[in-house]
Amino acid sequence: QQQVKQSPQSLIVQKGGIPIINCAYENTAFDYFPWYQQFPGKGPALLIAIRPDVSEKKEGRFTISFNKSAKQFSLHIMDSQPGDSATYFCAASMGYSGGGADGLTFGKGTHLIIQP
Amino acid sequence: KAGVTQTPRYLIKTRGQQVTLSCSPISGHRSVSWYQQTPGQGLQFLFEYFSETQRNKGNFPGRFSGRQFSNSRSEMNVSTLELGDSALYLCASSLQGQLSEQYFGPGTRLTVT
């Protein structure tokens, strides 16, 4: 079954701390792993994405760590700010598989609160 | 460059009715995907259209259908609405579909009473 398991469900971090959100997948055919940020009343916004040939990717304050052998990937937010408070979703797809891709498979989301 | 637009933003329908939602992708994007978002099931893939052809389909009943026009705009239709169809319906556009990054619109909030 093509599942992506995300944890924790909710997370509270003090400003300046480093929230870490973890995801695990089962389907080894997945080869594209994006993270999305969603604010209330808005659609998900693409934050950062990684391919399995890379173990880490940084974009600004956001870092993805990827462990192919463990089939796990995580999002780290450096120097977190109250404005980062949102719901974060990990996802996976067979981005390079050509025909037969089933769209993005999303985790259930993490509700993140950054306290001032 | 304008983002993905969806209309209408809010919709209230009665059980048994049908509904059509519209999505205009980012200019130059040829792929449009649709997702359903609910508190219980999260974000689930409905289908993807590329160059007017449905290329991929999620695990939803046949009451859910869609189409794409030559200008890449897409519509999705839900017939014989059920209470469980109440959800946020999101459209995402990308250059090549599943091979590239997807950008989401604000969604259409459908309430079925």
Coordinates of N, CA and C in Angstrom, one line a residue:
Chain A
Q1 N 0.8 -1.2 0.0 CA 0.0 0.0 0.0 C 0.9 1.2 0.0
Q2 N 0.5 2.2 -0.8 CA 1.3 3.4 -0.9 C 1.0 4.4 0.2
Q3 N 1.7 4.2 1.4 CA 1.4 5.1 2.5 C 2.6 6.0 2.9
V4 N 2.3 7.1 3.4 CA 3.3 8.0 4.0 C 2.8 8.3 5.4
K5 N 3.6 7.9 6.4 CA 3.3 8.1 7.8 C 4.1 9.3 8.3
Q6 N 3.3 10.2 8.9 CA 3.9 11.5 9.3 C 3.8 11.6 10.8
S7 N 4.8 12.1 11.5 CA 4.7 12.4 12.9 C 5.6 13.5 13.3
P8 N 5.3 14.3 14.4 CA 4.2 14.1 15.2 C 2.9 14.7 14.6
Q9 N 1.8 14.5 15.2 CA 0.5 15.1 14.7 C 0.5 16.6 15.0
S10 N 1.1 16.9 16.1 CA 1.1 18.4 16.5 C 2.4 18.6 17.3
L11 N 2.9 19.8 17.2 CA 4.2 20.2 17.8 C 4.2 21.6 18.2
I12 N 4.7 21.9 19.4 CA 4.8 23.2 19.9 C 6.3 23.5 20.2
V13 N 6.8 24.6 19.7 CA 8.2 24.9 19.8 C 8.4 26.4 20.2
Q14 N 9.3 26.7 21.0 CA 9.6 28.1 21.3 C 10.3 28.7 20.1
K15 N 10.1 30.0 20.0 CA 10.8 30.8 18.9 C 12.3 30.6 19.0
G16 N 12.8 30.3 17.8 CA 14.3 30.1 17.7 C 14.6 28.6 17.8
G17 N 13.7 27.8 18.2 CA 14.0 26.4 18.3 C 13.9 25.7 16.9
I18 N 14.2 24.4 16.9 CA 14.3 23.7 15.6 C 13.2 22.6 15.6
P19 N 12.0 22.9 15.1 CA 11.1 21.8 15.0 C 11.5 20.8 14.0
I20 N 11.3 19.5 14.3 CA 11.6 18.4 13.3 C 10.3 17.6 13.1
I21 N 10.0 17.4 11.8 CA 8.9 16.6 11.5 C 9.4 15.4 10.6
N22 N 8.9 14.3 11.0 CA 9.4 13.0 10.4 C 8.3 12.3 9.5
C23 N 8.8 11.7 8.4 CA 7.9 10.9 7.6 C 8.6 9.6 7.2
A24 N 7.8 8.6 7.1 CA 8.3 7.3 6.6 C 7.4 6.8 5.5
Y25 N 8.0 6.1 4.6 CA 7.2 5.6 3.4 C 7.5 4.1 3.2
E26 N 6.6 3.5 2.5 CA 6.7 2.1 2.3 C 7.1 1.7 0.8
N27 N 6.6 2.5 -0.1 CA 6.8 2.1 -1.5 C 8.2 2.6 -2.0
T28 N 9.1 1.6 -2.3 CA 10.4 2.0 -2.7 C 10.4 2.6 -4.1
A29 N 9.3 2.6 -4.8 CA 9.2 3.2 -6.1 C 9.1 4.7 -6.0
F30 N 8.8 5.3 -4.8 CA 8.7 6.7 -4.7 C 10.0 7.3 -5.0
D31 N 10.1 8.4 -5.7 CA 11.4 9.0 -6.0 C 11.3 10.5 -6.0
Y32 N 10.3 11.1 -5.4 CA 10.2 12.5 -5.3 C 9.4 12.8 -4.0
F33 N 10.1 13.7 -3.1 CA 9.6 13.8 -1.8 C 9.5 15.3 -1.5
P34 N 8.3 15.9 -1.7 CA 8.1 17.4 -1.4 C 7.5 17.6 0.0
W35 N 7.8 18.8 0.5 CA 7.1 19.2 1.8 C 6.2 20.4 1.4
Y36 N 5.1 20.5 2.0 CA 4.1 21.6 1.8 C 3.8 22.2 3.1
Q37 N 3.5 23.5 3.0 CA 3.1 24.3 4.2 C 1.7 24.9 3.9
Q38 N 0.8 24.7 4.8 CA -0.6 25.2 4.6 C -1.0 26.0 5.8
F39 N -1.5 27.3 5.4 CA -2.1 28.1 6.4 C -3.6 28.0 6.3
P40 N -4.3 28.3 7.4 CA -5.8 28.2 7.4 C -6.4 29.0 6.2
G41 N -7.3 28.3 5.5 CA -8.0 29.0 4.4 C -7.2 29.1 3.1
K42 N -6.0 28.5 3.1 CA -5.1 28.6 1.9 C -4.9 27.2 1.4
G43 N -4.4 27.1 0.2 CA -4.0 25.8 -0.4 C -2.5 25.6 0.1
P44 N -2.1 24.3 0.0 CA -0.7 24.0 0.4 C 0.3 24.7 -0.5
A45 N 1.4 25.2 0.1 CA 2.4 25.8 -0.7 C 3.7 25.0 -0.6
L46 N 4.3 24.8 -1.8 CA 5.5 24.0 -1.9 C 6.6 24.7 -1.2
L47 N 7.3 24.0 -0.2 CA 8.4 24.5 0.5 C 9.7 24.1 0.0
I48 N 9.9 22.8 -0.1 CA 11.2 22.3 -0.5 C 10.9 20.8 -0.9
A49 N 11.7 20.3 -1.8 CA 11.6 18.9 -2.3 C 12.9 18.3 -2.5
I50 N 12.9 16.9 -2.4 CA 14.2 16.2 -2.5 C 14.0 15.0 -3.3
R51 N 15.1 14.6 -4.1 CA 15.1 13.3 -4.8 C 15.9 12.3 -4.0
P52 N 15.8 11.0 -4.2 CA 16.5 10.0 -3.4 C 18.0 9.9 -3.6
D53 N 18.5 10.6 -4.6 CA 19.9 10.5 -4.8 C 20.7 11.5 -3.9
V54 N 20.0 12.3 -3.1 CA 20.6 13.3 -2.3 C 20.2 13.0 -0.8
S55 N 21.1 13.2 0.1 CA 20.8 12.9 1.5 C 20.3 14.1 2.3
E56 N 20.6 15.3 1.8 CA 20.2 16.5 2.5 C 20.0 17.6 1.5
K57 N 19.0 18.5 1.8 CA 18.9 19.7 0.9 C 18.4 20.8 1.8
K58 N 19.0 22.0 1.6 CA 18.7 23.2 2.3 C 18.2 24.3 1.4
E59 N 17.1 24.9 1.9 CA 16.6 26.1 1.2 C 16.2 27.1 2.3
G60 N 17.0 28.1 2.4 CA 16.8 29.1 3.5 C 16.8 28.4 4.9
R61 N 15.8 28.6 5.6 CA 15.8 28.0 7.0 C 15.2 26.6 7.0
F62 N 14.9 26.1 5.8 CA 14.3 24.7 5.8 C 15.3 23.7 5.2
T63 N 15.4 22.6 5.9 CA 16.3 21.5 5.5 C 15.5 20.2 5.5
I64 N 15.7 19.4 4.4 CA 15.2 18.1 4.3 C 16.4 17.1 4.5
S65 N 16.2 16.1 5.4 CA 17.2 15.0 5.6 C 16.5 13.8 5.0
F66 N 17.2 13.0 4.2 CA 16.7 11.8 3.6 C 17.5 10.6 3.8
N67 N 16.9 9.5 4.3 CA 17.6 8.3 4.6 C 16.9 7.2 3.7
K68 N 17.5 6.9 2.6 CA 16.9 6.0 1.6 C 16.8 4.6 2.2
S69 N 17.8 4.1 2.9 CA 17.8 2.7 3.4 C 16.7 2.5 4.5
A70 N 16.5 3.6 5.3 CA 15.4 3.5 6.3 C 14.1 3.9 5.8
K71 N 14.0 4.4 4.6 CA 12.8 4.9 4.0 C 12.1 6.0 4.8
Q72 N 13.0 6.9 5.2 CA 12.5 8.0 6.1 C 13.0 9.3 5.6
F73 N 12.3 10.4 5.8 CA 12.8 11.7 5.5 C 12.2 12.7 6.5
S74 N 12.9 13.8 6.8 CA 12.4 14.7 7.8 C 12.6 16.2 7.4
L75 N 11.8 17.0 8.0 CA 11.9 18.5 7.7 C 12.4 19.1 9.0
H76 N 13.5 20.0 8.9 CA 14.0 20.8 10.0 C 13.7 22.2 9.7
I77 N 13.2 23.0 10.6 CA 13.1 24.4 10.4 C 14.0 25.1 11.4
M78 N 15.0 25.8 10.8 CA 16.0 26.5 11.7 C 15.5 27.8 12.1
D79 N 15.9 28.3 13.3 CA 15.5 29.6 13.8 C 14.0 29.8 13.6
S80 N 13.2 29.0 14.1 CA 11.8 29.0 13.8 C 11.2 30.3 14.4
Q81 N 10.2 30.8 13.7 CA 9.5 32.1 14.0 C 8.0 31.8 14.1
P82 N 7.3 32.7 14.9 CA 5.8 32.6 15.0 C 5.1 32.5 13.6
G83 N 5.7 33.2 12.6 CA 5.1 33.1 11.3 C 5.2 31.8 10.6
D84 N 6.0 30.9 11.2 CA 6.1 29.5 10.6 C 5.0 28.6 11.1
S85 N 4.2 29.1 12.1 CA 3.0 28.3 12.6 C 2.1 28.0 11.5
A86 N 1.9 26.8 11.2 CA 1.1 26.3 10.1 C 1.0 24.8 10.2
T87 N 0.3 24.2 9.2 CA 0.3 22.7 9.1 C 1.2 22.3 8.0
Y88 N 2.1 21.4 8.3 CA 3.1 20.9 7.3 C 2.8 19.5 6.9
F89 N 2.9 19.3 5.6 CA 2.6 18.0 5.0 C 3.8 17.5 4.3
C90 N 4.2 16.2 4.5 CA 5.1 15.6 3.6 C 4.4 14.8 2.6
A91 N 5.0 14.5 1.5 CA 4.4 13.8 0.4 C 5.4 13.0 -0.4
A92 N 4.9 12.1 -1.2 CA 5.8 11.3 -2.0 C 5.1 11.0 -3.3
S93 N 5.9 10.8 -4.4 CA 5.3 10.4 -5.6 C 6.3 9.7 -6.4
M94 N 5.9 9.0 -7.5 CA 6.8 8.3 -8.4 C 7.0 9.4 -9.5
G95 N 7.8 10.4 -9.1 CA 7.9 11.5 -10.1 C 8.6 11.2 -11.3
Y96 N 9.5 10.2 -11.3 CA 10.2 9.9 -12.5 C 9.8 8.6 -13.2
S97 N 8.7 8.1 -12.7 CA 8.3 6.8 -13.3 C 7.5 6.9 -14.6
G98 N 7.3 8.1 -15.0 CA 6.5 8.2 -16.3 C 5.1 7.8 -16.1
G99 N 4.6 7.1 -17.0 CA 3.2 6.6 -16.9 C 3.0 5.7 -15.7
G100 N 1.9 5.8 -15.0 CA 1.6 5.0 -13.8 C 1.8 5.7 -12.5
A101 N 2.2 7.0 -12.6 CA 2.3 7.7 -11.3 C 0.9 8.0 -10.8
D102 N 0.8 7.9 -9.5 CA -0.5 8.0 -8.9 C -0.8 9.3 -8.1
G103 N -0.1 10.4 -8.5 CA -0.3 11.6 -7.9 C 0.5 11.6 -6.6
L104 N 0.4 12.7 -5.9 CA 1.2 12.9 -4.6 C 0.4 12.1 -3.5
T105 N 1.2 11.3 -2.8 CA 0.6 10.6 -1.6 C 1.1 11.4 -0.4
F106 N 0.1 12.0 0.4 CA 0.4 12.9 1.5 C 0.4 12.2 2.8
G107 N 1.3 12.7 3.7 CA 1.1 12.4 5.1 C -0.1 13.1 5.7
K108 N -0.4 12.7 6.9 CA -1.6 13.3 7.6 C -1.5 14.7 8.1
G109 N -0.2 15.2 8.1 CA 0.0 16.6 8.5 C 0.5 16.8 9.9
T110 N 1.2 17.8 10.1 CA 1.7 18.2 11.5 C 1.3 19.6 11.7
H111 N 0.5 19.8 12.8 CA 0.1 21.2 13.2 C 1.2 21.8 14.0
L112 N 1.9 22.7 13.5 CA 3.1 23.3 14.2 C 2.7 24.7 14.8
I113 N 3.1 24.9 16.0 CA 2.9 26.2 16.7 C 4.2 26.6 17.2
I114 N 4.6 27.8 16.8 CA 5.9 28.4 17.3 C 5.5 29.5 18.3
Q115 N 5.8 29.3 19.5 CA 5.4 30.3 20.5 C 6.5 31.4 20.6
P116 N 6.0 32.7 20.8 CA 6.9 33.8 20.8 C 7.8 33.8 22.0
Chain B
K1 N 3.9 36.3 -12.2 CA 3.0 35.3 -12.9 C 1.9 34.9 -11.9
A2 N 0.6 35.0 -12.4 CA -0.5 34.7 -11.6 C -0.5 33.2 -11.1
G3 N -1.0 32.9 -9.9 CA -1.0 31.6 -9.4 C -2.2 30.8 -9.9
V4 N -2.4 29.6 -9.3 CA -3.6 28.8 -9.7 C -4.8 29.4 -9.1
T5 N -5.8 29.5 -9.9 CA -7.1 30.1 -9.4 C -8.2 29.1 -9.5
Q6 N -9.1 29.1 -8.5 CA -10.2 28.2 -8.4 C -11.5 28.9 -8.2
T7 N -12.5 28.5 -8.9 CA -13.8 29.1 -8.7 C -14.9 28.0 -8.6
P8 N -15.9 28.2 -7.8 CA -16.0 29.2 -6.8 C -15.2 28.9 -5.6
R9 N -15.0 29.8 -4.7 CA -14.3 29.5 -3.4 C -15.1 28.8 -2.4
Y10 N -16.4 29.0 -2.4 CA -17.3 28.4 -1.5 C -18.5 27.9 -2.2
L11 N -19.1 26.8 -1.8 CA -20.3 26.3 -2.4 C -21.0 25.4 -1.4
I12 N -22.4 25.6 -1.4 CA -23.2 24.8 -0.6 C -24.2 24.1 -1.5
K13 N -24.3 22.8 -1.4 CA -25.2 22.0 -2.2 C -26.0 21.0 -1.4
T14 N -27.0 20.5 -2.0 CA -27.9 19.6 -1.3 C -27.6 18.2 -1.7
R15 N -27.7 17.2 -0.8 CA -27.4 15.8 -1.2 C -28.2 15.4 -2.4
G16 N -27.6 14.7 -3.3 CA -28.3 14.3 -4.6 C -28.0 15.2 -5.7
Q17 N -27.6 16.5 -5.5 CA -27.3 17.4 -6.6 C -25.9 17.1 -7.2
Q18 N -25.6 17.8 -8.2 CA -24.3 17.7 -8.8 C -23.6 19.0 -8.7
V19 N -22.3 19.0 -8.9 CA -21.5 20.3 -8.8 C -20.4 20.2 -9.7
T20 N -20.0 21.4 -10.3 CA -18.9 21.6 -11.1 C -17.9 22.6 -10.6
L21 N -16.7 22.3 -10.4 CA -15.7 23.2 -9.9 C -14.7 23.5 -11.0
S22 N -14.1 24.7 -11.0 CA -13.2 25.1 -12.1 C -11.8 25.5 -11.6
C23 N -10.9 25.2 -12.4 CA -9.5 25.5 -12.0 C -8.7 26.1 -13.2
S24 N -8.0 27.2 -13.0 CA -7.2 27.8 -14.1 C -5.7 27.6 -13.6
P25 N -4.9 26.9 -14.3 CA -3.5 26.6 -13.9 C -2.7 27.9 -14.2
I26 N -1.5 27.8 -13.6 CA -0.5 28.8 -13.9 C -0.2 28.8 -15.4
S27 N 0.0 30.0 -15.9 CA 0.2 30.2 -17.4 C 1.4 29.3 -17.8
G28 N 1.2 28.5 -18.8 CA 2.3 27.6 -19.3 C 2.3 26.2 -18.7
H29 N 1.6 26.1 -17.7 CA 1.5 24.7 -17.1 C 0.4 23.9 -17.8
R30 N 0.8 22.7 -18.2 CA -0.1 21.8 -19.0 C -0.8 20.8 -18.1
S31 N -0.3 20.5 -16.9 CA -0.9 19.5 -16.1 C -1.7 20.1 -15.0
V32 N -2.9 19.5 -14.7 CA -3.7 19.9 -13.6 C -4.1 18.6 -12.9
S33 N -3.9 18.7 -11.6 CA -4.3 17.6 -10.7 C -5.3 18.1 -9.7
W34 N -6.2 17.2 -9.3 CA -7.2 17.5 -8.3 C -7.0 16.7 -7.0
Y35 N -7.3 17.3 -5.9 CA -7.1 16.6 -4.6 C -8.3 17.0 -3.7
Q36 N -8.7 16.0 -2.9 CA -9.7 16.2 -1.9 C -9.1 16.3 -0.5
Q37 N -9.4 17.3 0.3 CA -8.9 17.4 1.6 C -10.0 17.4 2.6
T38 N -10.0 16.5 3.5 CA -10.9 16.4 4.6 C -10.1 16.2 5.9
P39 N -10.7 16.5 7.1 CA -10.0 16.4 8.4 C -9.7 14.9 8.6
G40 N -10.6 14.0 8.2 CA -10.4 12.6 8.5 C -9.4 11.9 7.6
Q41 N -9.5 12.1 6.3 CA -8.7 11.4 5.3 C -7.5 12.2 4.8
G42 N -7.5 13.5 5.2 CA -6.3 14.3 4.8 C -6.4 14.6 3.3
L43 N -5.3 14.7 2.6 CA -5.2 15.1 1.2 C -5.2 13.8 0.4
Q44 N -6.1 13.7 -0.5 CA -6.2 12.5 -1.4 C -6.3 12.8 -2.8
F45 N -5.5 12.2 -3.6 CA -5.4 12.4 -5.1 C -6.7 11.9 -5.8
L46 N -7.3 12.8 -6.6 CA -8.4 12.4 -7.3 C -8.1 12.0 -8.8
F47 N -7.5 12.9 -9.5 CA -7.1 12.6 -10.9 C -6.2 13.7 -11.4
E48 N -5.5 13.4 -12.5 CA -4.6 14.3 -13.2 C -4.9 14.4 -14.7
Y49 N -4.9 15.6 -15.2 CA -5.1 15.8 -16.6 C -3.9 16.4 -17.2
F50 N -3.5 16.0 -18.4 CA -2.3 16.5 -19.1 C -2.7 16.6 -20.6
S51 N -2.6 17.7 -21.2 CA -3.0 17.9 -22.6 C -4.3 17.3 -22.9
E52 N -5.3 17.6 -22.1 CA -6.7 17.3 -22.3 C -7.0 15.8 -22.0
T53 N -6.1 15.0 -21.5 CA -6.3 13.6 -21.3 C -6.1 13.3 -19.9
Q54 N -7.0 12.4 -19.3 CA -6.8 12.0 -18.0 C -5.7 11.0 -18.0
R55 N -4.6 11.3 -17.2 CA -3.4 10.4 -17.2 C -3.4 9.5 -16.0
N56 N -3.9 10.0 -14.9 CA -3.8 9.2 -13.7 C -5.1 9.4 -12.9
K57 N -5.5 8.4 -12.1 CA -6.7 8.5 -11.4 C -6.5 7.9 -10.0
G58 N -7.1 8.5 -9.0 CA -7.0 8.0 -7.6 C -8.2 7.0 -7.4
N59 N -8.3 6.6 -6.1 CA -9.3 5.6 -5.7 C -10.6 6.3 -5.3
F60 N -11.3 6.9 -6.2 CA -12.6 7.5 -5.9 C -13.6 7.0 -6.8
P61 N -14.9 7.0 -6.4 CA -16.0 6.4 -7.2 C -16.2 7.2 -8.5
G62 N -16.9 6.6 -9.5 CA -17.1 7.2 -10.8 C -17.9 8.5 -10.7
R63 N -18.5 8.8 -9.5 CA -19.3 10.0 -9.4 C -18.4 11.3 -9.6
F64 N -17.1 11.0 -9.4 CA -16.1 12.1 -9.5 C -15.5 12.0 -10.9
S65 N -15.6 13.1 -11.6 CA -15.0 13.1 -13.0 C -14.4 14.4 -13.3
G66 N -13.7 14.5 -14.4 CA -13.1 15.8 -14.7 C -12.9 15.9 -16.2
R67 N -12.4 17.1 -16.6 CA -12.0 17.2 -17.9 C -11.0 18.4 -18.0
Q68 N -10.3 18.5 -19.1 CA -9.4 19.6 -19.3 C -9.6 20.1 -20.7
F69 N -9.5 21.4 -20.8 CA -9.7 22.1 -22.1 C -8.4 22.4 -22.8
S70 N -8.5 22.8 -24.0 CA -7.3 23.1 -24.8 C -6.4 24.2 -24.2
N71 N -7.0 25.1 -23.4 CA -6.2 26.1 -22.8 C -5.7 25.7 -21.4
S72 N -5.8 24.4 -21.1 CA -5.3 23.8 -19.8 C -6.2 24.0 -18.7
R73 N -7.2 24.8 -18.8 CA -8.2 25.0 -17.7 C -8.9 23.6 -17.5
S74 N -9.2 23.4 -16.2 CA -9.8 22.1 -15.9 C -11.1 22.3 -15.1
E75 N -12.0 21.3 -15.2 CA -13.2 21.3 -14.4 C -13.3 19.9 -13.8
M76 N -13.8 19.9 -12.5 CA -14.2 18.6 -12.0 C -15.6 18.6 -11.6
N77 N -16.3 17.4 -11.8 CA -17.7 17.3 -11.5 C -17.9 16.2 -10.5
V78 N -18.8 16.5 -9.6 CA -19.3 15.4 -8.7 C -20.8 15.3 -8.8
S79 N -21.2 14.1 -9.2 CA -22.6 13.9 -9.4 C -23.2 13.2 -8.1
T80 N -24.5 13.3 -8.0 CA -25.2 12.6 -6.9 C -24.5 12.8 -5.6
L81 N -24.4 14.1 -5.2 CA -23.6 14.4 -4.0 C -24.0 13.7 -2.7
E82 N -23.1 13.3 -1.9 CA -23.3 12.7 -0.6 C -22.7 13.6 0.5
L83 N -23.2 13.4 1.7 CA -22.8 14.2 2.8 C -21.2 14.1 2.9
G84 N -20.7 12.9 2.7 CA -19.3 12.7 2.8 C -18.4 13.4 1.8
D85 N -19.1 14.0 0.8 CA -18.3 14.7 -0.2 C -17.9 16.1 0.2
S86 N -18.4 16.5 1.4 CA -18.1 17.8 1.9 C -16.6 17.9 2.2
A87 N -15.9 18.8 1.6 CA -14.4 18.8 1.7 C -13.9 20.1 1.0
L88 N -12.6 20.3 1.1 CA -11.9 21.3 0.4 C -11.3 20.6 -0.9
Y89 N -11.7 21.1 -2.0 CA -11.2 20.5 -3.3 C -10.1 21.4 -3.8
L90 N -8.9 20.8 -4.0 CA -7.8 21.6 -4.4 C -7.3 21.2 -5.7
C91 N -6.9 22.2 -6.5 CA -6.4 22.0 -7.8 C -4.9 22.3 -7.7
A92 N -4.1 21.5 -8.4 CA -2.6 21.8 -8.5 C -2.2 21.8 -9.9
S93 N -1.3 22.7 -10.3 CA -0.8 22.7 -11.7 C 0.7 22.5 -11.7
S94 N 1.2 22.0 -12.8 CA 2.6 21.8 -12.9 C 2.9 21.7 -14.4
L95 N 4.2 21.9 -14.7 CA 4.6 21.9 -16.1 C 4.4 20.6 -16.8
Q96 N 4.8 19.5 -16.1 CA 4.7 18.2 -16.8 C 3.9 17.2 -16.0
G97 N 3.3 17.6 -14.9 CA 2.5 16.6 -14.1 C 3.4 16.0 -13.1
Q98 N 3.3 14.8 -12.9 CA 4.0 14.1 -11.8 C 5.5 14.2 -11.9
L99 N 6.1 14.7 -13.0 CA 7.5 14.7 -13.2 C 8.1 16.1 -12.6
S100 N 7.2 17.0 -12.2 CA 7.7 18.3 -11.7 C 6.8 18.8 -10.6
E101 N 7.3 19.9 -10.1 CA 6.7 20.5 -8.9 C 5.2 20.9 -9.1
Q102 N 4.4 20.6 -8.1 CA 3.0 21.0 -8.2 C 2.7 22.2 -7.3
Y103 N 1.9 23.1 -7.9 CA 1.5 24.3 -7.2 C 0.0 24.4 -7.0
F104 N -0.4 24.5 -5.7 CA -1.8 24.4 -5.4 C -2.5 25.8 -5.5
G105 N -3.8 25.7 -5.8 CA -4.7 26.9 -5.7 C -5.3 26.9 -4.3
P106 N -6.1 27.9 -4.0 CA -6.7 28.1 -2.7 C -7.8 27.1 -2.3
G107 N -8.3 26.4 -3.3 CA -9.3 25.4 -3.1 C -10.7 26.0 -3.2
T108 N -11.7 25.0 -3.3 CA -13.1 25.3 -3.3 C -13.6 24.5 -2.1
R109 N -14.3 25.2 -1.2 CA -14.9 24.6 0.0 C -16.3 24.2 -0.3
L110 N -16.5 22.9 -0.4 CA -17.8 22.4 -0.8 C -18.5 21.8 0.5
T111 N -19.7 22.3 0.7 CA -20.5 21.8 1.9 C -21.7 21.2 1.3
V112 N -22.0 19.9 1.7 CA -23.2 19.2 1.2 C -24.1 19.0 2.4
T113 N -25.3 19.5 2.2 CA -26.3 19.4 3.4 C -27.5 18.5 3.0

